[in-house]
PDB file of C-alpha atoms in Angstrom:
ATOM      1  CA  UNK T   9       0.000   0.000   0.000  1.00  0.00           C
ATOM      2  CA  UNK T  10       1.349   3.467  -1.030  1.00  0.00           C
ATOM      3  CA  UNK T  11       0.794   5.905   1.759  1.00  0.00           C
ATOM      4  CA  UNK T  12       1.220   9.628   0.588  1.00  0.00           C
ATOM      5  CA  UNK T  13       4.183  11.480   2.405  1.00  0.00           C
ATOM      6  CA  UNK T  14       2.104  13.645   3.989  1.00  0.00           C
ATOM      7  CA  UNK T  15       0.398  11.563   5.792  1.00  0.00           C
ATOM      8  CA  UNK T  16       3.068   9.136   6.866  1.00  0.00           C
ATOM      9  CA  UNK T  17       3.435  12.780   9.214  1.00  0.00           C
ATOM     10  CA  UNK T  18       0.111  11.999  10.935  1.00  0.00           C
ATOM     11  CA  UNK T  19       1.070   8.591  12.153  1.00  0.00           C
ATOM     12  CA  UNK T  20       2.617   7.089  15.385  1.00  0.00           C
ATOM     13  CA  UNK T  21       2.417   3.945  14.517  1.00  0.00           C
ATOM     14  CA  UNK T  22       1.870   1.017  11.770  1.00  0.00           C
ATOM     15  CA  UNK T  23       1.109  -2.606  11.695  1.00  0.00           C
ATOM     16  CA  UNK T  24       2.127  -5.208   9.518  1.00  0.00           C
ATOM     17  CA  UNK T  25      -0.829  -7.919   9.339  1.00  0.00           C
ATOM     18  CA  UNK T  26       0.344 -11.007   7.490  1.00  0.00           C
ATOM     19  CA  UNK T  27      -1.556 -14.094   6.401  1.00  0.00           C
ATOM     20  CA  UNK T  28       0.879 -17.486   8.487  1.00  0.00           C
ATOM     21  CA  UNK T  29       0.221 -20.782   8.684  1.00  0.00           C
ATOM     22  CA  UNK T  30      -0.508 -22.519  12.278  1.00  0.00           C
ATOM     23  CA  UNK T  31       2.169 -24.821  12.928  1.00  0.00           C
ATOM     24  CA  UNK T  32      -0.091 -27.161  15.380  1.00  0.00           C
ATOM     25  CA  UNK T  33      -3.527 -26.807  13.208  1.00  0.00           C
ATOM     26  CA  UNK T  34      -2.029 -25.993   9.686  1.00  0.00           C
ATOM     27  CA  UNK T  35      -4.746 -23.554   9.090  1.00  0.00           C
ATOM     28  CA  UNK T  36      -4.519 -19.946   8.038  1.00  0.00           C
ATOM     29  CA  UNK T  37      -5.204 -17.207   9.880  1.00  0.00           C
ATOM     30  CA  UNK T  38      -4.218 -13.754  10.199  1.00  0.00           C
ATOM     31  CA  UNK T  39      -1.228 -11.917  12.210  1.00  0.00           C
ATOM     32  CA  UNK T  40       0.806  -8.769  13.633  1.00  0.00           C
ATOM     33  CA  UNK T  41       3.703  -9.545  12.283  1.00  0.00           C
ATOM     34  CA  UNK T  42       5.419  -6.208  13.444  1.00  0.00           C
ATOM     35  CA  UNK T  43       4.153  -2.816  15.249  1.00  0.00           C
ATOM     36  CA  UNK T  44       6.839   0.051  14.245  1.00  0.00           C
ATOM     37  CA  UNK T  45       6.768   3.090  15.228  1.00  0.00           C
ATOM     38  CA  UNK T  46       6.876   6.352  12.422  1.00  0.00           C
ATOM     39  CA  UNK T  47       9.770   8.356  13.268  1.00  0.00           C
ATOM     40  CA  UNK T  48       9.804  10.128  10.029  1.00  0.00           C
ATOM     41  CA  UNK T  49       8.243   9.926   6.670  1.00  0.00           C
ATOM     42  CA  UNK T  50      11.182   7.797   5.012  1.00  0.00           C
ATOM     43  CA  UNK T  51      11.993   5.359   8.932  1.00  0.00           C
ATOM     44  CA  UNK T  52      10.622   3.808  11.582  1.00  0.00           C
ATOM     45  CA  UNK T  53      11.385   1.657  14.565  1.00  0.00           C
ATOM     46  CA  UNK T  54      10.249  -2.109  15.048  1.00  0.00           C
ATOM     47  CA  UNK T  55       9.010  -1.986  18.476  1.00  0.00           C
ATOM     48  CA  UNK T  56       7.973  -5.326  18.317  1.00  0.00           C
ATOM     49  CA  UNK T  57       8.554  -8.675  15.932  1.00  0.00           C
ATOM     50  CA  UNK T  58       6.168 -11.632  16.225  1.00  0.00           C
ATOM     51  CA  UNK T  59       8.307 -15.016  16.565  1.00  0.00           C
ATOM     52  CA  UNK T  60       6.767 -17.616  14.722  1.00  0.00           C
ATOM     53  CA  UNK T  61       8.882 -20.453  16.580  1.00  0.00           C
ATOM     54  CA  UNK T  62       7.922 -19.728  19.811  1.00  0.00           C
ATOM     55  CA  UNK T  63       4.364 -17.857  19.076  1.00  0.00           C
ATOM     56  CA  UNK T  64       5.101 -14.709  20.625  1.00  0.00           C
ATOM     57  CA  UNK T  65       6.074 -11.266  20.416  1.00  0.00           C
ATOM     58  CA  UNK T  66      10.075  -9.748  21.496  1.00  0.00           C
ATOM     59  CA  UNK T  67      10.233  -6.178  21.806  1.00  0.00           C
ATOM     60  CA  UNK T  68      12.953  -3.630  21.421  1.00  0.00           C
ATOM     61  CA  UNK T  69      11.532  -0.414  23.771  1.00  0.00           C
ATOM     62  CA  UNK T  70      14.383   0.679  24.993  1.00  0.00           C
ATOM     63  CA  UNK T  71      14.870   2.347  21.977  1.00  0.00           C
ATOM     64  CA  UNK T  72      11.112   3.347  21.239  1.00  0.00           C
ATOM     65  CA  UNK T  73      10.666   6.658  19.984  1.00  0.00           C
ATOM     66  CA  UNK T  74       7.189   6.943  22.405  1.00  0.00           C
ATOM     67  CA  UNK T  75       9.039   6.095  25.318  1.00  0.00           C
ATOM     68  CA  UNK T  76      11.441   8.848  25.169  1.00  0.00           C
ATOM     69  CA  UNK T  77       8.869  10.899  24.552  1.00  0.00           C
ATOM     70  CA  UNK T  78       7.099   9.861  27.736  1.00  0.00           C
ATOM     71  CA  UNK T  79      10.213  10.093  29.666  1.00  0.00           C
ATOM     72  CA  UNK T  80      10.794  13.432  28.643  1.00  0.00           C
ATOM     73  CA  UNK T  81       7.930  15.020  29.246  1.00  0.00           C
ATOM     74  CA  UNK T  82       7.508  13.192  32.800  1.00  0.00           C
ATOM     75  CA  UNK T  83      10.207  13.862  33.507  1.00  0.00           C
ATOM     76  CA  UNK T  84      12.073  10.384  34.008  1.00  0.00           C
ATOM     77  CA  UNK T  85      14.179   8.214  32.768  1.00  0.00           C
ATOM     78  CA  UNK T  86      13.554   5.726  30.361  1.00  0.00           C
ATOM     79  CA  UNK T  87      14.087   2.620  32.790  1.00  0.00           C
ATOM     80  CA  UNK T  88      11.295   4.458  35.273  1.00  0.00           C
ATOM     81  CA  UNK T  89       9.120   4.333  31.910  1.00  0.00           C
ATOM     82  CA  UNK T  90       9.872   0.541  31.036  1.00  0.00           C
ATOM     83  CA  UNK T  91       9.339  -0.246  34.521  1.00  0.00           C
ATOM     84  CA  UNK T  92       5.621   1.211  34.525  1.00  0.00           C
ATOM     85  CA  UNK T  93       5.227  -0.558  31.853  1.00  0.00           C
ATOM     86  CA  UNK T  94       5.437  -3.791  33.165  1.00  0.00           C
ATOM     87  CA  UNK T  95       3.803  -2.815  35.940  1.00  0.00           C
ATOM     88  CA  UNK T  96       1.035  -2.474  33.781  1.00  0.00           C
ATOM     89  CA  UNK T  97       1.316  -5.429  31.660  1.00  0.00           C
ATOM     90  CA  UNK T  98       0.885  -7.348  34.867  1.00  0.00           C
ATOM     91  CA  UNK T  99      -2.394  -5.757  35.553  1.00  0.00           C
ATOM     92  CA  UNK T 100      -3.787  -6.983  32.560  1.00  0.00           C
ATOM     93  CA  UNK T 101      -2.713 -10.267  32.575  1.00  0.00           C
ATOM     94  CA  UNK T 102      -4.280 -10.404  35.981  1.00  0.00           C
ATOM     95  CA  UNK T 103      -7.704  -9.132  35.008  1.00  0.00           C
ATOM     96  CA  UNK T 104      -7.816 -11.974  32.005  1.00  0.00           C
ATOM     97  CA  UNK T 105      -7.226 -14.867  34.647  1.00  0.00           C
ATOM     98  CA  UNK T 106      -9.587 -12.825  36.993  1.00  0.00           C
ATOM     99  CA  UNK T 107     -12.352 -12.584  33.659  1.00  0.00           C
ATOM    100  CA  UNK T 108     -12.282  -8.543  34.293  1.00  0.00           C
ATOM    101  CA  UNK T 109     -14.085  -7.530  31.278  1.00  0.00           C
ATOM    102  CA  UNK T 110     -16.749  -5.439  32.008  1.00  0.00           C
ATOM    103  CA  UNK T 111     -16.397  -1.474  31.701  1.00  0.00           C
ATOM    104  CA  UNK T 112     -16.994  -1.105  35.232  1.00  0.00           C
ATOM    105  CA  UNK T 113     -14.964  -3.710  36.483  1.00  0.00           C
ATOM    106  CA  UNK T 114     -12.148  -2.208  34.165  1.00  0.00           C
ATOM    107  CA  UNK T 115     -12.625   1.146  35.733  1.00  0.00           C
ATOM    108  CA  UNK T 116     -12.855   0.304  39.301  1.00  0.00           C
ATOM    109  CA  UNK T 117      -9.283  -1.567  38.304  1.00  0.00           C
ATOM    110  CA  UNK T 118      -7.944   1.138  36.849  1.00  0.00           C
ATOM    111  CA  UNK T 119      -9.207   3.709  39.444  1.00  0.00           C
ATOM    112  CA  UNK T 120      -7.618   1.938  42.374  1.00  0.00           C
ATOM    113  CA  UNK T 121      -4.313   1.851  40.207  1.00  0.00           C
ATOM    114  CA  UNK T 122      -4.396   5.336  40.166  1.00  0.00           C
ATOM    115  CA  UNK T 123      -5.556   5.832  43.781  1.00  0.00           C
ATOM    116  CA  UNK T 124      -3.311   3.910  45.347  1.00  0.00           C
ATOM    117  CA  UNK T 125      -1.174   1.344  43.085  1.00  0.00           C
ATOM    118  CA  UNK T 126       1.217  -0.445  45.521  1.00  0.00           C
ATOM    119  CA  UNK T 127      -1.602  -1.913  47.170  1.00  0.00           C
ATOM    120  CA  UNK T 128      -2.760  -2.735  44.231  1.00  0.00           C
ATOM    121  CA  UNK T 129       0.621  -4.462  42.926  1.00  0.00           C
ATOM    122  CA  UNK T 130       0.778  -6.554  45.988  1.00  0.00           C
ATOM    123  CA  UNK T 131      -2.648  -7.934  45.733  1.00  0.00           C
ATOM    124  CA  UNK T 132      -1.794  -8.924  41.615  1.00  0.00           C
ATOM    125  CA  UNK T 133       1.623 -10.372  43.255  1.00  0.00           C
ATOM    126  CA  UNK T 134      -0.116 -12.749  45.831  1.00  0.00           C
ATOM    127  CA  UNK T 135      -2.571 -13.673  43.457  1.00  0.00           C
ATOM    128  CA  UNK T 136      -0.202 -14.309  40.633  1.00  0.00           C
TER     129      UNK T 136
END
């Protein structure tokens, strides 16, 4: 797909979707294959890379252009970012083993995050 240069501008991010074979089912089915980040109208950064051996997505955010952002305008540095991040990443794995899906369960989550997030964090650490 050709994407005019001045809209390339206007993005933060793109996907590639590509059709893979399962390796257990051998059926088709659509996949991320990367997420990249637009740094400029001719680059971009892969911030992550689906592994088809293993199934799963490595990432490389140390060096994402969002996260410097975010670290610069908080304030912090880019470890403090990463960090948050995976603080994060454990809350949501926690509310899909905990079937958190509706909107007010998700809020009330989020809320007490905000509120008061080590307490939080050592709940999702027992329970996990």
């Amino acid at each position: 797909m050709d994407i005019p240069a001045s809209y390339v501008s206007l993005m933060n991010c793109a996907l590639v979707v590509k059709r893979v074979k399962e390796n257990s089912t051998g059926q088709s089915s659509r996949r991320v294959i990367t997420v990249s980040e637009i740094t400029s109208s001719a680059s971009s950064h892969n911030a992550f890379a689906w592994n088809p051996k293993g199934d799963h997505f490595s990432d490389d955010l140390r060096e994402s252009v969002l996260f410097k952002r975010l670290a610069d305008t908080g304030g912090k540095e880019i470890d403090e970012v990463l960090e948050e991040y995976k603080k994060r990443i454990l809350i949501l794995k926690w509310m899909s083993e905990h079937d958190i899906r509706d909107y007010k369960k998700v809020a009330e989550v989020i809320g007490k995050y905000y509120r008061d997030p080590k307490s939080l964090m050592r709940q999702i650490e027992v329970e996990l």
